[in-house]
XYZ file of C-alpha atoms in Angstrom:
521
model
C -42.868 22.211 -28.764
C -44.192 18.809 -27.233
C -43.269 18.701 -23.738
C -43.117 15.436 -21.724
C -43.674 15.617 -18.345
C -42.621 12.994 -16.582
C -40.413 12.893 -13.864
C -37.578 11.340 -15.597
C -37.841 13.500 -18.479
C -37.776 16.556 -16.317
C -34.846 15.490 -14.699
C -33.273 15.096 -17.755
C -33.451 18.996 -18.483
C -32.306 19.650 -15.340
C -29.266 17.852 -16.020
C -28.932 19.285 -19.206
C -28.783 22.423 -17.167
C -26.475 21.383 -14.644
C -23.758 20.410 -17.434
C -24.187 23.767 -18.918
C -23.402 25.298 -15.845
C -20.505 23.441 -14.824
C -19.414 24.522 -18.488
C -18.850 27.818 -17.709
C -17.579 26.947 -14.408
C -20.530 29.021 -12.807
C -20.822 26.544 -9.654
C -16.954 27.024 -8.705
C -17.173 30.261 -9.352
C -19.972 31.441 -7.214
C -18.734 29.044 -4.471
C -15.316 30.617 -4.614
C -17.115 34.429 -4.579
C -19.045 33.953 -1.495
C -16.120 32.570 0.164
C -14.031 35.896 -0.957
C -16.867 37.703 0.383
C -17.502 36.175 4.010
C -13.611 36.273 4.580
C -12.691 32.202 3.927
C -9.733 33.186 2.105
C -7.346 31.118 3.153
C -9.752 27.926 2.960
C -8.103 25.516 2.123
C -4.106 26.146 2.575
C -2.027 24.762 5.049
C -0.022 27.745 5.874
C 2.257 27.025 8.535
C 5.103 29.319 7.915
C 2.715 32.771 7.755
C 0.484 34.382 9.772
C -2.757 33.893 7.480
C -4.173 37.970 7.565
C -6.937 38.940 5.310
C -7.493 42.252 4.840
C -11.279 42.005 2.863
C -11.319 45.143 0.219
C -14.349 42.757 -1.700
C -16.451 42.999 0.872
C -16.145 46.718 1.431
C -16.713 47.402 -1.960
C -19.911 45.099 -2.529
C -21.656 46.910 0.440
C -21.042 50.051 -1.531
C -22.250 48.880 -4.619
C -25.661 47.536 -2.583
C -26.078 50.910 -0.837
C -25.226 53.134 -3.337
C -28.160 50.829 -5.862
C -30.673 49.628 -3.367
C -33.888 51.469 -3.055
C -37.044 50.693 -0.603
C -38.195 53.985 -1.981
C -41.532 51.970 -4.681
C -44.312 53.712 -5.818
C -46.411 51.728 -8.000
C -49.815 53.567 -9.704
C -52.222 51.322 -11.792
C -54.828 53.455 -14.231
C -57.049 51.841 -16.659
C -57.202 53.662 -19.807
C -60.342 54.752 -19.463
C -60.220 57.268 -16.690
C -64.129 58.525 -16.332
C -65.143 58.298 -12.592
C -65.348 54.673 -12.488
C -61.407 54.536 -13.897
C -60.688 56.869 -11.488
C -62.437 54.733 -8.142
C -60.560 51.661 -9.876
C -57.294 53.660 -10.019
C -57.034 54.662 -6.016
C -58.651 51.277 -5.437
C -55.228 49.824 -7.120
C -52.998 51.968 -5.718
C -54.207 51.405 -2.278
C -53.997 46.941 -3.014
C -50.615 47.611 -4.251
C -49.447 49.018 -1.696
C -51.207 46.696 1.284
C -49.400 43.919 -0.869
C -46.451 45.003 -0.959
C -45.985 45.960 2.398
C -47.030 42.426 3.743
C -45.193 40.555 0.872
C -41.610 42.550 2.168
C -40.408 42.457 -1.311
C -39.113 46.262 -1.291
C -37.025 44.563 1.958
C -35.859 41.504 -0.597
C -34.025 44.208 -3.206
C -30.800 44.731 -0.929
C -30.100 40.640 -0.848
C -31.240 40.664 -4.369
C -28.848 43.092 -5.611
C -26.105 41.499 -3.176
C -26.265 37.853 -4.614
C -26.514 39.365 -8.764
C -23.146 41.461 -7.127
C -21.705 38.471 -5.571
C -22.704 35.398 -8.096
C -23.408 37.672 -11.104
C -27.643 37.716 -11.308
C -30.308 36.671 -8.943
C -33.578 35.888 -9.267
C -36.957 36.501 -7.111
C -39.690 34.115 -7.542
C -43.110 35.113 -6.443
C -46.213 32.632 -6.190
C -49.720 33.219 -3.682
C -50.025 31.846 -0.320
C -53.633 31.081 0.410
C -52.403 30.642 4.051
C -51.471 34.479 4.857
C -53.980 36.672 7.085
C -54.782 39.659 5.000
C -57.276 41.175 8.149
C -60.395 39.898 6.509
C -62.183 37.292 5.743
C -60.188 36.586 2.253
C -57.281 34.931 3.398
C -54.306 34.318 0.952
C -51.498 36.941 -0.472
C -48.532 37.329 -2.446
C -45.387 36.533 -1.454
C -41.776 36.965 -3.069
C -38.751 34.388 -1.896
C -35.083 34.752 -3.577
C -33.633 32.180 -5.696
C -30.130 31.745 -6.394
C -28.794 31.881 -9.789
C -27.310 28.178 -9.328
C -31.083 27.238 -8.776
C -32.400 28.541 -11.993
C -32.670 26.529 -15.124
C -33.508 28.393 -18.175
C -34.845 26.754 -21.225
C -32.660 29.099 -23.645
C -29.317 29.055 -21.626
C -28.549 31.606 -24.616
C -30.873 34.414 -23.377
C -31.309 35.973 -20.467
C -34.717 37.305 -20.929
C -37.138 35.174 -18.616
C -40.450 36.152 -20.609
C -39.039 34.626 -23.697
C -37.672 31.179 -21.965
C -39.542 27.903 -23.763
C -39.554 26.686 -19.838
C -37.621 27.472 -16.258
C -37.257 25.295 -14.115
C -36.821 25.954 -10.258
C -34.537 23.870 -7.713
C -35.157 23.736 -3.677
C -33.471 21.151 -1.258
C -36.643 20.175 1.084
C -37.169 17.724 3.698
C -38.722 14.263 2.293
C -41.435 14.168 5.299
C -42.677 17.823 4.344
C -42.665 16.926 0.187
C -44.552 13.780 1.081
C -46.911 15.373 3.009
C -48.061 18.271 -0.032
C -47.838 15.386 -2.502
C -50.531 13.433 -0.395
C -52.593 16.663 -0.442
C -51.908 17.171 -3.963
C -54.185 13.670 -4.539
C -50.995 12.080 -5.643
C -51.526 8.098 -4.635
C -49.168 6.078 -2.275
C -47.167 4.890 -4.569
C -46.032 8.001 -6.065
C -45.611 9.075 -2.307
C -43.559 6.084 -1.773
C -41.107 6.903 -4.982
C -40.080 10.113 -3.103
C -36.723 9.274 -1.649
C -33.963 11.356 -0.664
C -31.052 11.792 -2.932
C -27.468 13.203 -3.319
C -27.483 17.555 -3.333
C -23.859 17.569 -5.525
C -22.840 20.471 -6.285
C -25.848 22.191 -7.249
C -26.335 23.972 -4.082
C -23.646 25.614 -2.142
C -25.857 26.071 1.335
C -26.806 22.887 1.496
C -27.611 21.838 5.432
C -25.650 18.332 6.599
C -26.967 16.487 9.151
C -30.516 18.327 9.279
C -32.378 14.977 8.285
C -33.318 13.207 4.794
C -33.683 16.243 1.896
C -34.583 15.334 -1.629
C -34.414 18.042 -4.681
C -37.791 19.816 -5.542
C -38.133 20.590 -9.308
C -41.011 23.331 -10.051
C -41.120 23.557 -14.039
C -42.929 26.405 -15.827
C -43.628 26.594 -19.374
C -45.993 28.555 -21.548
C -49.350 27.746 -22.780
C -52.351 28.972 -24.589
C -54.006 29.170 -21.580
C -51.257 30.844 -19.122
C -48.086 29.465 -17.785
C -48.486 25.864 -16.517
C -46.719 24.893 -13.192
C -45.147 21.076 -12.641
C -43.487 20.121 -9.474
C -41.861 16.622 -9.373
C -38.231 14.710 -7.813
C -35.948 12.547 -9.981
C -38.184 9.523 -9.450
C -41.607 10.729 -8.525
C -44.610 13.541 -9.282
C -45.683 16.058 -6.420
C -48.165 17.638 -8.260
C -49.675 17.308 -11.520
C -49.414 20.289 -14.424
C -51.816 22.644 -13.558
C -52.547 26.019 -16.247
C -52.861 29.323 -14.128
C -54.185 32.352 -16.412
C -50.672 33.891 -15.920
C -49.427 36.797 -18.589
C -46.313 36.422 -17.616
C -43.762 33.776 -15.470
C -43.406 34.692 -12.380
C -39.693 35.148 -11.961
C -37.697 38.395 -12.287
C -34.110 38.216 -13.381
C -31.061 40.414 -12.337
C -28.109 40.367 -14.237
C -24.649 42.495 -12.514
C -22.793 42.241 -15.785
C -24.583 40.569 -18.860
C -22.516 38.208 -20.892
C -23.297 38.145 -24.901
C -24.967 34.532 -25.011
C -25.204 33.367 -21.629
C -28.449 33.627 -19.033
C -26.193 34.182 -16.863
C -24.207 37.161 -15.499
C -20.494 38.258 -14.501
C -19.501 39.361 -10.709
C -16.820 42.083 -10.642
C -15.313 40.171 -7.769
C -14.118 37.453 -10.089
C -11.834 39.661 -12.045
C -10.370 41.046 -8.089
C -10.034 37.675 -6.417
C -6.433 37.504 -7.964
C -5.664 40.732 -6.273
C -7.469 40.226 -2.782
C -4.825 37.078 -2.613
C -1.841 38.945 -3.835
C -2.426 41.609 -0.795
C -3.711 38.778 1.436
C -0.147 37.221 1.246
C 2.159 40.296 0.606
C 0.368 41.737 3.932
C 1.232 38.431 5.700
C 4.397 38.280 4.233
C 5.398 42.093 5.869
C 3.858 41.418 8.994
C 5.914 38.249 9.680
C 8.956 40.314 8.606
C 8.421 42.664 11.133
C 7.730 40.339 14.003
C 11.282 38.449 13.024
C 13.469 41.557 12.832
C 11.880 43.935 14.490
C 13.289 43.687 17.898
C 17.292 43.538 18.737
C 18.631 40.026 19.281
C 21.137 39.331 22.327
C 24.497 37.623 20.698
C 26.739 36.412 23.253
C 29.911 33.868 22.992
C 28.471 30.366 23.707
C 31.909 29.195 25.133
C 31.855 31.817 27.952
C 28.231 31.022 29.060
C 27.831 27.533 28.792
C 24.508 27.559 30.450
C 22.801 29.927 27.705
C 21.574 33.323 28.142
C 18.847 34.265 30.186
C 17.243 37.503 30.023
C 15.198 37.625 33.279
C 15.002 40.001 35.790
C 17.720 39.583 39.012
C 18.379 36.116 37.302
C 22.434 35.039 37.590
C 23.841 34.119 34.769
C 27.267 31.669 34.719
C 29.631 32.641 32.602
C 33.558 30.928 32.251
C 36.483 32.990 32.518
C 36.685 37.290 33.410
C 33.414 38.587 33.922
C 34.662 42.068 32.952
C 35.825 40.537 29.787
C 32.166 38.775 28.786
C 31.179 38.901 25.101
C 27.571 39.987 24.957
C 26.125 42.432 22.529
C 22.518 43.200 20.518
C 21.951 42.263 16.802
C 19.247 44.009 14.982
C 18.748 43.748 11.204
C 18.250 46.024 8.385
C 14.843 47.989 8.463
C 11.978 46.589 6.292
C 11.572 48.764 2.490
C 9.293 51.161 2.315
C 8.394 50.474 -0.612
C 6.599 46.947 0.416
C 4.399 49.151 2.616
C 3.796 52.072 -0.480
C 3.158 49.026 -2.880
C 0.046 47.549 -0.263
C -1.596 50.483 -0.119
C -1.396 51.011 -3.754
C -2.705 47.635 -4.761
C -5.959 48.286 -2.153
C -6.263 51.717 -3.526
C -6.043 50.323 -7.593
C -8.380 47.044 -6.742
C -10.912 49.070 -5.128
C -10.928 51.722 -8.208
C -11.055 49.456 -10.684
C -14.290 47.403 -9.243
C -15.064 51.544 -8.821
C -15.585 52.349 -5.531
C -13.032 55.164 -4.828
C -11.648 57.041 -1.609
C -14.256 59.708 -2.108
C -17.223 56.744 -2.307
C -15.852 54.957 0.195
C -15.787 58.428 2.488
C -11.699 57.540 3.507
C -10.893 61.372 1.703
C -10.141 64.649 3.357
C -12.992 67.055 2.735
C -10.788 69.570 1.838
C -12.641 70.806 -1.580
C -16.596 69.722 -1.560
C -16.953 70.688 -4.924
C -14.120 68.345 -5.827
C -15.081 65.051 -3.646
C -19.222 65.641 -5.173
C -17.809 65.627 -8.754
C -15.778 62.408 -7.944
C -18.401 60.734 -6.214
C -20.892 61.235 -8.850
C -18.142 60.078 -11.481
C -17.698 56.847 -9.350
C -21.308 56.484 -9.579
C -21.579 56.362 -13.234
C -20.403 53.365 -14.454
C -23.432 52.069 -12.267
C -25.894 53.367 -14.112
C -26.588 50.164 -16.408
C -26.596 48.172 -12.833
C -29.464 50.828 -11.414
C -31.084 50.533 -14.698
C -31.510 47.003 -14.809
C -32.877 46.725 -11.191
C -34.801 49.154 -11.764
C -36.026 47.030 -14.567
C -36.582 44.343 -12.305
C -38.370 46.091 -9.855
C -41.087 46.785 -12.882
C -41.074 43.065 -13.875
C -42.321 42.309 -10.340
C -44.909 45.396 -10.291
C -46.678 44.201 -13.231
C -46.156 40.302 -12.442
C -47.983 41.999 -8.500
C -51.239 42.890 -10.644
C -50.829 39.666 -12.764
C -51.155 37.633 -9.717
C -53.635 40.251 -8.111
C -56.288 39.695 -10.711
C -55.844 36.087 -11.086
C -55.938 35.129 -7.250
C -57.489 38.259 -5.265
C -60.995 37.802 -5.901
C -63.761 40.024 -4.093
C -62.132 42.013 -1.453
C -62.680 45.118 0.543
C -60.735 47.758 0.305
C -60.269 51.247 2.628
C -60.577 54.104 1.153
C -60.307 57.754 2.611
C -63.716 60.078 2.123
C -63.802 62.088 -0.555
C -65.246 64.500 1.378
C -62.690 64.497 4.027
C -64.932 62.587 6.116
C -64.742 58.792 7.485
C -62.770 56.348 5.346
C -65.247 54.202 2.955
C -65.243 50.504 2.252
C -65.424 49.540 -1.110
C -65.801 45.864 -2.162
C -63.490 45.528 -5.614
C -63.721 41.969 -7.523
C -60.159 41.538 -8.607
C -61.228 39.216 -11.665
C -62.263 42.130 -13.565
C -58.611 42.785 -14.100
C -57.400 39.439 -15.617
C -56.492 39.569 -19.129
C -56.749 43.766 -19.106
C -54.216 46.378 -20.220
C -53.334 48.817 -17.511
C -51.122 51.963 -17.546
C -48.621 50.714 -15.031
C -45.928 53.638 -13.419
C -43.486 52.447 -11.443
C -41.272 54.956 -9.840
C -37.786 53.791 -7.816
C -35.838 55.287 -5.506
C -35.513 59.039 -6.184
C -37.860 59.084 -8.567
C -40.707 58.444 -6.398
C -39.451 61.282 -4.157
C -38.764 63.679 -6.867
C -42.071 63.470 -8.700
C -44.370 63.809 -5.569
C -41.884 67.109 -4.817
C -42.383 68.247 -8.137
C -45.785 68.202 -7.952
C -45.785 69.917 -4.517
C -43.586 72.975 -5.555
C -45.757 73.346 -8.688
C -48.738 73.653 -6.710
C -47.154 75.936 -3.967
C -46.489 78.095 -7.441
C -50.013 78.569 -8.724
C -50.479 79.041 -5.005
C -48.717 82.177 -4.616
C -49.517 83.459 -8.324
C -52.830 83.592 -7.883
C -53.798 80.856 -10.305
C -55.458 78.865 -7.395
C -57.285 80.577 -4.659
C -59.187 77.750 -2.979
C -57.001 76.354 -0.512
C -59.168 73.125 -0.508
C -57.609 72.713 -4.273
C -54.346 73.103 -3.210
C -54.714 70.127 -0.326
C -56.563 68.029 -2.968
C -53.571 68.390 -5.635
C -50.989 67.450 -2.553
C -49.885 63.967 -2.255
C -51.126 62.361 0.983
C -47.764 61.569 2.635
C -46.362 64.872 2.191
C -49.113 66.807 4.762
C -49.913 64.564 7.841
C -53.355 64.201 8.171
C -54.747 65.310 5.104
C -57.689 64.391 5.071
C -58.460 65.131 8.405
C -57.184 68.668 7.322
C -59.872 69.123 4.187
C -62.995 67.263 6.120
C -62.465 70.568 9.065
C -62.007 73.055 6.311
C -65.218 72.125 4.685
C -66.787 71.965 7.707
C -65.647 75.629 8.431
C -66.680 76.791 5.428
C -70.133 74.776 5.787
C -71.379 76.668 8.563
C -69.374 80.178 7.171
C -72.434 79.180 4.784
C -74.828 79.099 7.522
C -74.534 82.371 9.795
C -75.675 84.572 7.235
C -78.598 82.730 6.261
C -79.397 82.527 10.005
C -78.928 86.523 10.090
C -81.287 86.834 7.269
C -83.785 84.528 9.206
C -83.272 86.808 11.785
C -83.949 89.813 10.841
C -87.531 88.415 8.827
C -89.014 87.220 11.823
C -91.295 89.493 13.449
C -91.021 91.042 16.817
């Protein structure tokens, strides 16, 4: 496929994009989501008749679906295939970069908003490039860092697929502001005229965050597409370049892709608060509806004869009120109106209850049940939890997309760097210098455990060491520390480097006896 790669030409796709979206109606839809979501329900409507209440069962249930999915809980463990002693320095070398990256890239942190814009707009993606710029606390300087991407901001090449390794191209919208996308095109080596061509333009509807009155903002398109020698990264505007096509030795795009609810031929996803907006605005307005009831006939109205108090009734306190005629013989008495159904009230409550079961968060999720039988409320809850199973899954998924796009990047931009270790003797932790290079274009055995599963196999391994512990099978309790994951005994190492000093000089007093007792008197 012959690309051109010209600004106009790029544009172009990114049109062809925008059409398909509006299609589908995917930029009213999210709009109208996030407004559900934040409360703007009544955006919009001049209501002047009702009380405009909202009573926001969407929200509640999205922050369920978030907590109940999210995880900061990665472990990430590299091995080459090869594991002789080498593999094995390589392998806790690896382990030990992963996790320094991740930690300063915060992109465990980035999987709650993740989850909660694929939940709101229906996917989400995460887009992670190198920032020479970042302070890694040595003299390398540059790391990788992860930024989210809304799904409105995404242009695949296959709008039919929602696979992003198997996209032709992608192409990546940002709003930025013209001084700052002048500036990187002038240290791109772009010349003044393309630096003249960048102008700002008109957002549309494309974004729905987009910041009025902040100064002149053009749109920023970065287009990817696969070549023999990597994945090859364009950035232009609608009328000028910002940086020419440069090839990076990239395996794989780097862009993960969360879908809430695929859709057979579509990139993009379904949000189960579509489906409930219908029924947030039926209990939006029946709720109004009652409450305005009650404040009309709640309270007893004062009737009185308007030809024997011309003046009108007052109902002050110690105020005199004029009256025509016998005051013994006044007409005054209090009106009140029939009670409101019960069943409006009944019918409320069952609409919240049915909306919020059928996006599946139910009283027992939502903790709103009497603990009355535990057994009971556990089975519910983990019934609840099943239908998100194929949501977990697929973030899970996602979260091993960006692991292996982490070591990817890693041996591509790393380098030579220095790495801690801890002694294998217990001792002082070593440097090691690693050159990253070595692991461009190499197969690695990449695990990736989420959530629970990084707890339960480190606890499984534990408990099946405590076992051969206590039958016998090993004796040498500097064995048993050696077999125990770091994190679960607090200074570990410190632990093993004074048992082998112990047993060191255990070593030594009964050579020192022998000495003794061969010296002569």
């Amino acid at each position: 496929m012959r690309f051109d790669l010209s600004p106009a030409a790029i544009w172009q796709r990114y049109e062809r994009d925008r059409d398909y979206k509006r299609s589908i109606g995917l930029y009213d839809r999210v709009r109208r989501n996030e407004a559900f979501y934040l409360g703007r329900q009544w955006e919009g409507l001049r209501v002047q008749s009702l009380d405009p209440l909202i009573f926001n069962v969407l929200r509640r249930c999205v922050n369920l679906f978030v907590s109940m999915l999210v995880s900061d809980d990665v472990a990430v463990h590299v091995q080459p295939f090869d594991m002789d002693a080498d593999g094995r320095r390589t392998a806790r070398i690896l382990d030990r970069a992963f996790a320094a990256a991740i930690e300063r890239s915060g992109v465990k942190a980035l999987g709650r908003p993740l989850l909660k814009n694929a939940c709101i707009d229906g996917d989400a993606c995460l887009y992670l490039h190198f920032d020479p710029a970042i302070e890694t606390g040595q003299a390398v300087k540059g790391d990788i860092t992860a930024e989210l991407i809304d799904s409105v901001n995404v242009c695949f090449g296959d709008p039919a697929c929602d696979e992003v390794q198997r996209q032709p191209y992608l192409i990546l919208a940002m709003r930025r502001d013209v001084d700052d996308v002048r500036r990187e095109a002038r240290a791109n080596g772009m010349g003044a005229d393309a630096v003249a061509a960048i102008r700002p333009d008109d957002d549309g509807d494309r974004t729905r965050r987009a910041l009025s009155g902040t100064g002149e903002r053009v749109t920023v398109l970065l287009h990817l597409r696969r070549t023999a020698g990597g994945i090859a990264f364009t950035k232009t505007t609608r009328t000028a370049c910002i940086m020419r096509e440069k090839v990076l030795p990239y395996r794989y795009y780097p862009v993960t892709h969360l879908c809430w609810e695929r859709v057979r031929g579509s990139c993009h996803g379904e949000s189960p608060l579509t489906e409930a907006i219908p029924n947030q605005i039926a209990i939006n307005k029946l709720y109004s509806m009652y409450v305005q009831c009650i404040k009309q006939v709640a309270f007893p109205k004062i009737i009185y004869d308007m030809t024997r108090f011309p003046n009108g009734w007052s109902n002050d306190v110690g105020k005199a009120i004029g009256m025509r005629g016998d005051p013994n013989t006044a007409i005054a008495t209090a009106f009140r109106a029939p009670d409101i159904s019960g069943q409006v009230r009944g019918l409320l409550r069952q609409m919240m209850t049915d909306t919020a079961e059928l996006m599946g968060a139910s009283e027992a999720a939502l903790g709103t049940v009497k603990p009355e039988n535990t057994s009971a409320i556990i089975a519910v809850q983990k019934a609840t939890a099943a239908p998100l199973e194929l949501t977990r899954m697929a973030f899970y998924r996602a979260t091993e997309d960006w692991a292996r796009i982490f070591l990817d990047l890693m041996g591509v931009h790393y380098g030579v760097r220095t790495v801690v270790l801890p002694g294998e003797d217990g001792g002082e932790p070593q440097r090691r210098s690693f050159d990253f290079s070595t692991l461009a274009g190499q197969d690695m055995r990449l695990q990736v455990d989420v959530g629970a599963a990084s707890y339960w196999s480190e606890t499984m391994q534990t408990m099946t060491n405590d076992h051969l512990l206590e039958s016998g099978i090993i004796t040498d309790p500097l064995v048993y520390l050696e077999n125990v994951p770091d994190h679960q005994v607090r200074g570990k190492h410190d632990l093993l480097h004074a048992l082998r000093v112990q047993r060191q000089q255990q070593k030594e007093e009964p050579n020192d006896a022998d000495r003794a007792q061969t010296e002569p008197r």
